Amino acid sequence: GDRMIFNDLVVTTKALQELQRKTQIKNNKEQQENAEAKYRILLMQTNQLVEIISYLKNNSSFSVNKEVVSQLDSLLDDFENAVSDGMVAADKITSLDNSLKLVQNNAKKDWPKQFSEMAGPTISTLEAIKGINSDGVSSCLEKITSAQTWELNIKNYQSMNDGIKDAEKIIAKLGLDDEIITFLANTNSGKATLNDLSDKVLNWIKSEKLEGKIRVSFVKISLN
């Protein structure tokens, strides 16, 4: 009887060990597959980031942040070092993820200032001429502001550039200069008075037939 029990135990132990080994292989395989999937996503996001920075550098007055570029360089080295014999090292994934987040955050932190320098003046002018060409202006503003927050989507930045180009055409067509733009901005915010109507502004209003679009109102004066 004891011998039978002993043999059964040996068989059971072997079966358990075999099961553990298979489970280990399965776990390792899953871990490997997860690591490779995550690696591909991180690589794709890094590629998107590089594409956006290159696009902005080549198509706008964007000034590339040197720190971001050097971080991207070392990130690319990290990507290469995370692969050996065609296998992705699972333990390198977290570090890659953190490095990419760091670069992405630096690019994001840099963007509001860059955006306001690139698009700010155009946005102000568009806001000033809203009353004249509301459809065209709204469409331009929509395109430009799609890139207001930094996102990994190159279409936003392409749309911003299209919006700025469209706005330049509208502004050129209206024959605007700084004096007229200032008058329109003041009119929009209710600050313009008849004192602001210089000959140049008056002639422009007449040539664009805008007399019926500009309201005149009295400022209430408190007598105390």
PDB file of N, CA and C in Angstrom, residues 63-102:
ATOM      1  N   SER A  63       9.938  77.313 -32.902  1.00  0.00           N
ATOM      2  CA  SER A  63      11.359  77.144 -32.556  1.00  0.00           C
ATOM      3  C   SER A  63      11.504  75.870 -31.718  1.00  0.00           C
ATOM      4  N   VAL A  64      12.278  74.950 -32.242  1.00  0.00           N
ATOM      5  CA  VAL A  64      12.413  73.629 -31.617  1.00  0.00           C
ATOM      6  C   VAL A  64      13.198  73.739 -30.308  1.00  0.00           C
ATOM      7  N   ASN A  65      12.655  73.103 -29.281  1.00  0.00           N
ATOM      8  CA  ASN A  65      13.285  73.091 -27.964  1.00  0.00           C
ATOM      9  C   ASN A  65      14.450  72.091 -27.970  1.00  0.00           C
ATOM     10  N   LYS A  66      15.670  72.603 -27.721  1.00  0.00           N
ATOM     11  CA  LYS A  66      16.870  71.739 -27.787  1.00  0.00           C
ATOM     12  C   LYS A  66      16.796  70.578 -26.791  1.00  0.00           C
ATOM     13  N   GLU A  67      16.228  70.850 -25.616  1.00  0.00           N
ATOM     14  CA  GLU A  67      16.129  69.798 -24.583  1.00  0.00           C
ATOM     15  C   GLU A  67      15.255  68.651 -25.076  1.00  0.00           C
ATOM     16  N   VAL A  68      14.135  68.999 -25.736  1.00  0.00           N
ATOM     17  CA  VAL A  68      13.224  67.976 -26.274  1.00  0.00           C
ATOM     18  C   VAL A  68      13.943  67.125 -27.310  1.00  0.00           C
ATOM     19  N   VAL A  69      14.723  67.767 -28.195  1.00  0.00           N
ATOM     20  CA  VAL A  69      15.437  67.030 -29.244  1.00  0.00           C
ATOM     21  C   VAL A  69      16.472  66.092 -28.643  1.00  0.00           C
ATOM     22  N   SER A  70      17.225  66.564 -27.636  1.00  0.00           N
ATOM     23  CA  SER A  70      18.260  65.684 -27.057  1.00  0.00           C
ATOM     24  C   SER A  70      17.602  64.537 -26.273  1.00  0.00           C
ATOM     25  N   GLN A  71      16.445  64.808 -25.647  1.00  0.00           N
ATOM     26  CA  GLN A  71      15.728  63.724 -24.953  1.00  0.00           C
ATOM     27  C   GLN A  71      15.211  62.693 -25.953  1.00  0.00           C
ATOM     28  N   LEU A  72      14.759  63.168 -27.112  1.00  0.00           N
ATOM     29  CA  LEU A  72      14.288  62.246 -28.154  1.00  0.00           C
ATOM     30  C   LEU A  72      15.426  61.376 -28.664  1.00  0.00           C
ATOM     31  N   ASP A  73      16.603  61.978 -28.808  1.00  0.00           N
ATOM     32  CA  ASP A  73      17.786  61.220 -29.238  1.00  0.00           C
ATOM     33  C   ASP A  73      18.082  60.073 -28.287  1.00  0.00           C
ATOM     34  N   SER A  74      18.115  60.395 -26.993  1.00  0.00           N
ATOM     35  CA  SER A  74      18.452  59.334 -26.035  1.00  0.00           C
ATOM     36  C   SER A  74      17.305  58.324 -25.914  1.00  0.00           C
ATOM     37  N   LEU A  75      16.062  58.784 -26.158  1.00  0.00           N
ATOM     38  CA  LEU A  75      14.925  57.855 -26.143  1.00  0.00           C
ATOM     39  C   LEU A  75      15.052  56.836 -27.275  1.00  0.00           C
ATOM     40  N   LEU A  76      15.504  57.284 -28.439  1.00  0.00           N
ATOM     41  CA  LEU A  76      15.684  56.363 -29.566  1.00  0.00           C
ATOM     42  C   LEU A  76      16.746  55.313 -29.248  1.00  0.00           C
ATOM     43  N   ASP A  77      17.808  55.743 -28.549  1.00  0.00           N
ATOM     44  CA  ASP A  77      18.825  54.773 -28.102  1.00  0.00           C
ATOM     45  C   ASP A  77      18.199  53.753 -27.159  1.00  0.00           C
ATOM     46  N   ASP A  78      17.359  54.245 -26.249  1.00  0.00           N
ATOM     47  CA  ASP A  78      16.698  53.340 -25.286  1.00  0.00           C
ATOM     48  C   ASP A  78      15.823  52.318 -26.011  1.00  0.00           C
ATOM     49  N   PHE A  79      15.144  52.764 -27.071  1.00  0.00           N
ATOM     50  CA  PHE A  79      14.307  51.837 -27.844  1.00  0.00           C
ATOM     51  C   PHE A  79      15.160  50.728 -28.458  1.00  0.00           C
ATOM     52  N   GLU A  80      16.309  51.125 -28.999  1.00  0.00           N
ATOM     53  CA  GLU A  80      17.195  50.123 -29.608  1.00  0.00           C
ATOM     54  C   GLU A  80      17.734  49.159 -28.562  1.00  0.00           C
ATOM     55  N   ASN A  81      18.111  49.698 -27.391  1.00  0.00           N
ATOM     56  CA  ASN A  81      18.683  48.853 -26.339  1.00  0.00           C
ATOM     57  C   ASN A  81      17.661  47.912 -25.703  1.00  0.00           C
ATOM     58  N   ALA A  82      16.375  48.231 -25.888  1.00  0.00           N
ATOM     59  CA  ALA A  82      15.328  47.388 -25.285  1.00  0.00           C
ATOM     60  C   ALA A  82      15.050  46.142 -26.121  1.00  0.00           C
ATOM     61  N   VAL A  83      15.717  46.046 -27.284  1.00  0.00           N
ATOM     62  CA  VAL A  83      15.499  44.880 -28.149  1.00  0.00           C
ATOM     63  C   VAL A  83      16.818  44.149 -28.355  1.00  0.00           C
ATOM     64  N   SER A  84      16.815  42.857 -28.051  1.00  0.00           N
ATOM     65  CA  SER A  84      17.994  42.056 -28.403  1.00  0.00           C
ATOM     66  C   SER A  84      17.512  40.731 -28.974  1.00  0.00           C
ATOM     67  N   ASP A  85      18.160  40.279 -30.020  1.00  0.00           N
ATOM     68  CA  ASP A  85      17.760  39.045 -30.743  1.00  0.00           C
ATOM     69  C   ASP A  85      16.280  39.084 -31.131  1.00  0.00           C
ATOM     70  N   GLY A  86      15.807  40.259 -31.483  1.00  0.00           N
ATOM     71  CA  GLY A  86      14.406  40.362 -31.906  1.00  0.00           C
ATOM     72  C   GLY A  86      13.397  40.298 -30.788  1.00  0.00           C
ATOM     73  N   MET A  87      13.868  40.171 -29.538  1.00  0.00           N
ATOM     74  CA  MET A  87      12.955  40.075 -28.392  1.00  0.00           C
ATOM     75  C   MET A  87      12.964  41.393 -27.631  1.00  0.00           C
ATOM     76  N   VAL A  88      11.782  41.824 -27.203  1.00  0.00           N
ATOM     77  CA  VAL A  88      11.673  43.051 -26.398  1.00  0.00           C
ATOM     78  C   VAL A  88      11.884  42.686 -24.933  1.00  0.00           C
ATOM     79  N   ALA A  89      12.769  43.431 -24.262  1.00  0.00           N
ATOM     80  CA  ALA A  89      13.004  43.188 -22.831  1.00  0.00           C
ATOM     81  C   ALA A  89      11.853  43.802 -22.041  1.00  0.00           C
ATOM     82  N   ALA A  90      11.049  42.923 -21.426  1.00  0.00           N
ATOM     83  CA  ALA A  90       9.847  43.374 -20.710  1.00  0.00           C
ATOM     84  C   ALA A  90      10.178  44.365 -19.595  1.00  0.00           C
ATOM     85  N   ASP A  91      11.347  44.179 -18.965  1.00  0.00           N
ATOM     86  CA  ASP A  91      11.683  45.050 -17.827  1.00  0.00           C
ATOM     87  C   ASP A  91      12.109  46.466 -18.255  1.00  0.00           C
ATOM     88  N   LYS A  92      12.252  46.680 -19.569  1.00  0.00           N
ATOM     89  CA  LYS A  92      12.656  48.018 -20.050  1.00  0.00           C
ATOM     90  C   LYS A  92      11.448  48.889 -20.422  1.00  0.00           C
ATOM     91  N   ILE A  93      10.272  48.267 -20.455  1.00  0.00           N
ATOM     92  CA  ILE A  93       9.090  48.961 -20.965  1.00  0.00           C
ATOM     93  C   ILE A  93       8.689  50.157 -20.081  1.00  0.00           C
ATOM     94  N   THR A  94       8.665  49.951 -18.768  1.00  0.00           N
ATOM     95  CA  THR A  94       8.256  51.044 -17.859  1.00  0.00           C
ATOM     96  C   THR A  94       9.159  52.255 -18.027  1.00  0.00           C
ATOM     97  N   SER A  95      10.466  51.972 -18.118  1.00  0.00           N
ATOM     98  CA  SER A  95      11.440  53.054 -18.264  1.00  0.00           C
ATOM     99  C   SER A  95      11.225  53.813 -19.585  1.00  0.00           C
ATOM    100  N   LEU A  96      10.948  53.063 -20.665  1.00  0.00           N
ATOM    101  CA  LEU A  96      10.671  53.692 -21.967  1.00  0.00           C
ATOM    102  C   LEU A  96       9.426  54.575 -21.886  1.00  0.00           C
ATOM    103  N   ASP A  97       8.402  54.029 -21.247  1.00  0.00           N
ATOM    104  CA  ASP A  97       7.133  54.742 -21.089  1.00  0.00           C
ATOM    105  C   ASP A  97       7.357  56.068 -20.346  1.00  0.00           C
ATOM    106  N   ASN A  98       8.117  56.002 -19.240  1.00  0.00           N
ATOM    107  CA  ASN A  98       8.391  57.206 -18.443  1.00  0.00           C
ATOM    108  C   ASN A  98       9.213  58.229 -19.228  1.00  0.00           C
ATOM    109  N   SER A  99      10.199  57.745 -19.997  1.00  0.00           N
ATOM    110  CA  SER A  99      11.037  58.658 -20.794  1.00  0.00           C
ATOM    111  C   SER A  99      10.205  59.382 -21.849  1.00  0.00           C
ATOM    112  N   LEU A 100       9.291  58.639 -22.491  1.00  0.00           N
ATOM    113  CA  LEU A 100       8.437  59.257 -23.507  1.00  0.00           C
ATOM    114  C   LEU A 100       7.510  60.294 -22.871  1.00  0.00           C
ATOM    115  N   LYS A 101       6.955  59.944 -21.691  1.00  0.00           N
ATOM    116  CA  LYS A 101       6.065  60.891 -20.991  1.00  0.00           C
ATOM    117  C   LYS A 101       6.807  62.182 -20.667  1.00  0.00           C
ATOM    118  N   LEU A 102       8.070  62.056 -20.278  1.00  0.00           N
ATOM    119  CA  LEU A 102       8.881  63.221 -19.937  1.00  0.00           C
ATOM    120  C   LEU A 102       9.069  64.140 -21.150  1.00  0.00           C
TER     121      LEU A 102
END
